[in-house]
C-alpha cells in the first residue's frame, strides 16, 4: 500500500519520512513520479508488517512508562538490535 502525494520529492529523499501536521510519521518515501509530479510513500501497514517479521515491532509500538521506568536504561529490544548489528 502506497500513499501518493502531490509534489515530487527531491532526489535522495528515498527512505525519508512523510509526516502529518502533528509531526507523526505516516509514510516512508520510496519513489518519485516526475511525469505526474508526485511522490510515492510506503504506508505504515506494510512497514509495520516488515518490522514484525524482523522481530522489531518495539520500534513502532508505544510503551507506557513512568519517569521511574524511564531511568532504568535503554529499551531491551533496542539493546538486542544494537548487539546483533555489532556482531554482523
PDB file of C-alpha atoms in Angstrom:
ATOM      1  CA  UNK A   1       0.000   0.000   0.000  1.00  0.00           C
ATOM      2  CA  UNK A   2       1.336   3.371  -1.023  1.00  0.00           C
ATOM      3  CA  UNK A   3       0.410   6.939  -0.310  1.00  0.00           C
ATOM      4  CA  UNK A   4       0.535   9.212  -3.338  1.00  0.00           C
ATOM      5  CA  UNK A   5       1.356  12.819  -2.539  1.00  0.00           C
ATOM      6  CA  UNK A   6       1.293  15.806  -4.876  1.00  0.00           C
ATOM      7  CA  UNK A   7       4.706  17.340  -5.424  1.00  0.00           C
ATOM      8  CA  UNK A   8       7.707  15.225  -6.389  1.00  0.00           C
ATOM      9  CA  UNK A   9      10.198  14.617  -3.557  1.00  0.00           C
ATOM     10  CA  UNK A  10      13.733  15.882  -4.109  1.00  0.00           C
ATOM     11  CA  UNK A  11      16.452  13.499  -5.297  1.00  0.00           C
ATOM     12  CA  UNK A  12      17.937  11.494  -2.434  1.00  0.00           C
ATOM     13  CA  UNK A  13      14.709  11.577  -0.414  1.00  0.00           C
ATOM     14  CA  UNK A  14      14.175   7.797  -0.584  1.00  0.00           C
ATOM     15  CA  UNK A  15      13.859   6.371   2.907  1.00  0.00           C
ATOM     16  CA  UNK A  16      12.833   9.725   4.333  1.00  0.00           C
ATOM     17  CA  UNK A  17       9.682  10.163   6.352  1.00  0.00           C
ATOM     18  CA  UNK A  18       6.330  11.665   5.426  1.00  0.00           C
ATOM     19  CA  UNK A  19       4.758  13.367   8.424  1.00  0.00           C
ATOM     20  CA  UNK A  20       1.278  14.663   9.202  1.00  0.00           C
ATOM     21  CA  UNK A  21       0.601  18.124  10.643  1.00  0.00           C
ATOM     22  CA  UNK A  22       1.071  16.797  14.194  1.00  0.00           C
ATOM     23  CA  UNK A  23       4.562  15.516  13.330  1.00  0.00           C
ATOM     24  CA  UNK A  24       3.593  11.837  13.286  1.00  0.00           C
ATOM     25  CA  UNK A  25       5.239   9.546  10.744  1.00  0.00           C
ATOM     26  CA  UNK A  26       2.678   8.344   8.190  1.00  0.00           C
ATOM     27  CA  UNK A  27       4.869   7.004   5.394  1.00  0.00           C
ATOM     28  CA  UNK A  28       8.357   6.441   4.027  1.00  0.00           C
ATOM     29  CA  UNK A  29       9.432   7.795   0.638  1.00  0.00           C
ATOM     30  CA  UNK A  30      10.153   5.118  -1.936  1.00  0.00           C
ATOM     31  CA  UNK A  31       9.727   6.746  -5.355  1.00  0.00           C
ATOM     32  CA  UNK A  32       9.123   9.927  -7.312  1.00  0.00           C
ATOM     33  CA  UNK A  33       6.961  10.193 -10.416  1.00  0.00           C
ATOM     34  CA  UNK A  34       8.449  13.013 -12.483  1.00  0.00           C
ATOM     35  CA  UNK A  35       5.723  12.987 -15.145  1.00  0.00           C
ATOM     36  CA  UNK A  36       2.874  13.291 -12.636  1.00  0.00           C
ATOM     37  CA  UNK A  37       4.887  15.444 -10.164  1.00  0.00           C
ATOM     38  CA  UNK A  38       4.020  13.076  -7.311  1.00  0.00           C
ATOM     39  CA  UNK A  39       5.792  11.260  -4.523  1.00  0.00           C
ATOM     40  CA  UNK A  40       5.083   7.647  -3.607  1.00  0.00           C
ATOM     41  CA  UNK A  41       5.381   6.686   0.048  1.00  0.00           C
ATOM     42  CA  UNK A  42       5.063   3.265   1.669  1.00  0.00           C
ATOM     43  CA  UNK A  43       2.245   3.417   4.210  1.00  0.00           C
ATOM     44  CA  UNK A  44       2.715   2.255   7.772  1.00  0.00           C
ATOM     45  CA  UNK A  45       0.816  -1.043   7.478  1.00  0.00           C
ATOM     46  CA  UNK A  46       3.388  -2.785   5.270  1.00  0.00           C
ATOM     47  CA  UNK A  47       6.255  -1.165   7.182  1.00  0.00           C
ATOM     48  CA  UNK A  48       4.872  -2.474  10.482  1.00  0.00           C
ATOM     49  CA  UNK A  49       4.449  -5.939   8.933  1.00  0.00           C
ATOM     50  CA  UNK A  50       8.122  -5.975   7.874  1.00  0.00           C
ATOM     51  CA  UNK A  51       9.234  -4.829  11.329  1.00  0.00           C
ATOM     52  CA  UNK A  52       7.069  -7.532  12.917  1.00  0.00           C
ATOM     53  CA  UNK A  53       8.649 -10.185  10.668  1.00  0.00           C
ATOM     54  CA  UNK A  54      12.126  -8.983  11.646  1.00  0.00           C
ATOM     55  CA  UNK A  55      11.244  -9.060  15.361  1.00  0.00           C
ATOM     56  CA  UNK A  56      11.496  -5.258  15.584  1.00  0.00           C
ATOM     57  CA  UNK A  57       7.918  -4.333  16.497  1.00  0.00           C
ATOM     58  CA  UNK A  58       9.216  -2.493  19.572  1.00  0.00           C
ATOM     59  CA  UNK A  59      10.385   0.281  17.244  1.00  0.00           C
ATOM     60  CA  UNK A  60       6.847   1.444  16.500  1.00  0.00           C
ATOM     61  CA  UNK A  61       4.767   0.053  19.349  1.00  0.00           C
ATOM     62  CA  UNK A  62       4.122   2.605  22.052  1.00  0.00           C
ATOM     63  CA  UNK A  63       5.144   1.659  25.540  1.00  0.00           C
ATOM     64  CA  UNK A  64       3.737   3.336  28.583  1.00  0.00           C
ATOM     65  CA  UNK A  65       6.464   4.175  31.035  1.00  0.00           C
ATOM     66  CA  UNK A  66       6.637   6.291  34.116  1.00  0.00           C
ATOM     67  CA  UNK A  67       9.562   8.571  34.836  1.00  0.00           C
ATOM     68  CA  UNK A  68      10.865   5.929  37.248  1.00  0.00           C
ATOM     69  CA  UNK A  69      10.739   3.291  34.499  1.00  0.00           C
ATOM     70  CA  UNK A  70      12.498   5.586  32.027  1.00  0.00           C
ATOM     71  CA  UNK A  71      15.525   5.812  34.295  1.00  0.00           C
ATOM     72  CA  UNK A  72      16.134   2.056  34.258  1.00  0.00           C
ATOM     73  CA  UNK A  73      18.006   2.150  30.952  1.00  0.00           C
ATOM     74  CA  UNK A  74      17.531   1.534  27.250  1.00  0.00           C
ATOM     75  CA  UNK A  75      14.730  -0.430  25.690  1.00  0.00           C
ATOM     76  CA  UNK A  76      15.626  -4.166  25.862  1.00  0.00           C
ATOM     77  CA  UNK A  77      14.597  -4.651  22.245  1.00  0.00           C
ATOM     78  CA  UNK A  78      16.852  -1.812  21.163  1.00  0.00           C
ATOM     79  CA  UNK A  79      19.729  -3.341  23.127  1.00  0.00           C
ATOM     80  CA  UNK A  80      19.152  -6.645  21.277  1.00  0.00           C
ATOM     81  CA  UNK A  81      19.097  -4.924  17.902  1.00  0.00           C
ATOM     82  CA  UNK A  82      22.297  -2.993  18.682  1.00  0.00           C
ATOM     83  CA  UNK A  83      24.155  -6.117  19.821  1.00  0.00           C
ATOM     84  CA  UNK A  84      23.012  -8.045  16.726  1.00  0.00           C
ATOM     85  CA  UNK A  85      24.166  -5.257  14.415  1.00  0.00           C
ATOM     86  CA  UNK A  86      27.590  -5.193  16.098  1.00  0.00           C
ATOM     87  CA  UNK A  87      28.011  -8.933  15.553  1.00  0.00           C
ATOM     88  CA  UNK A  88      27.388  -8.709  11.783  1.00  0.00           C
TER      89      UNK A  88
END
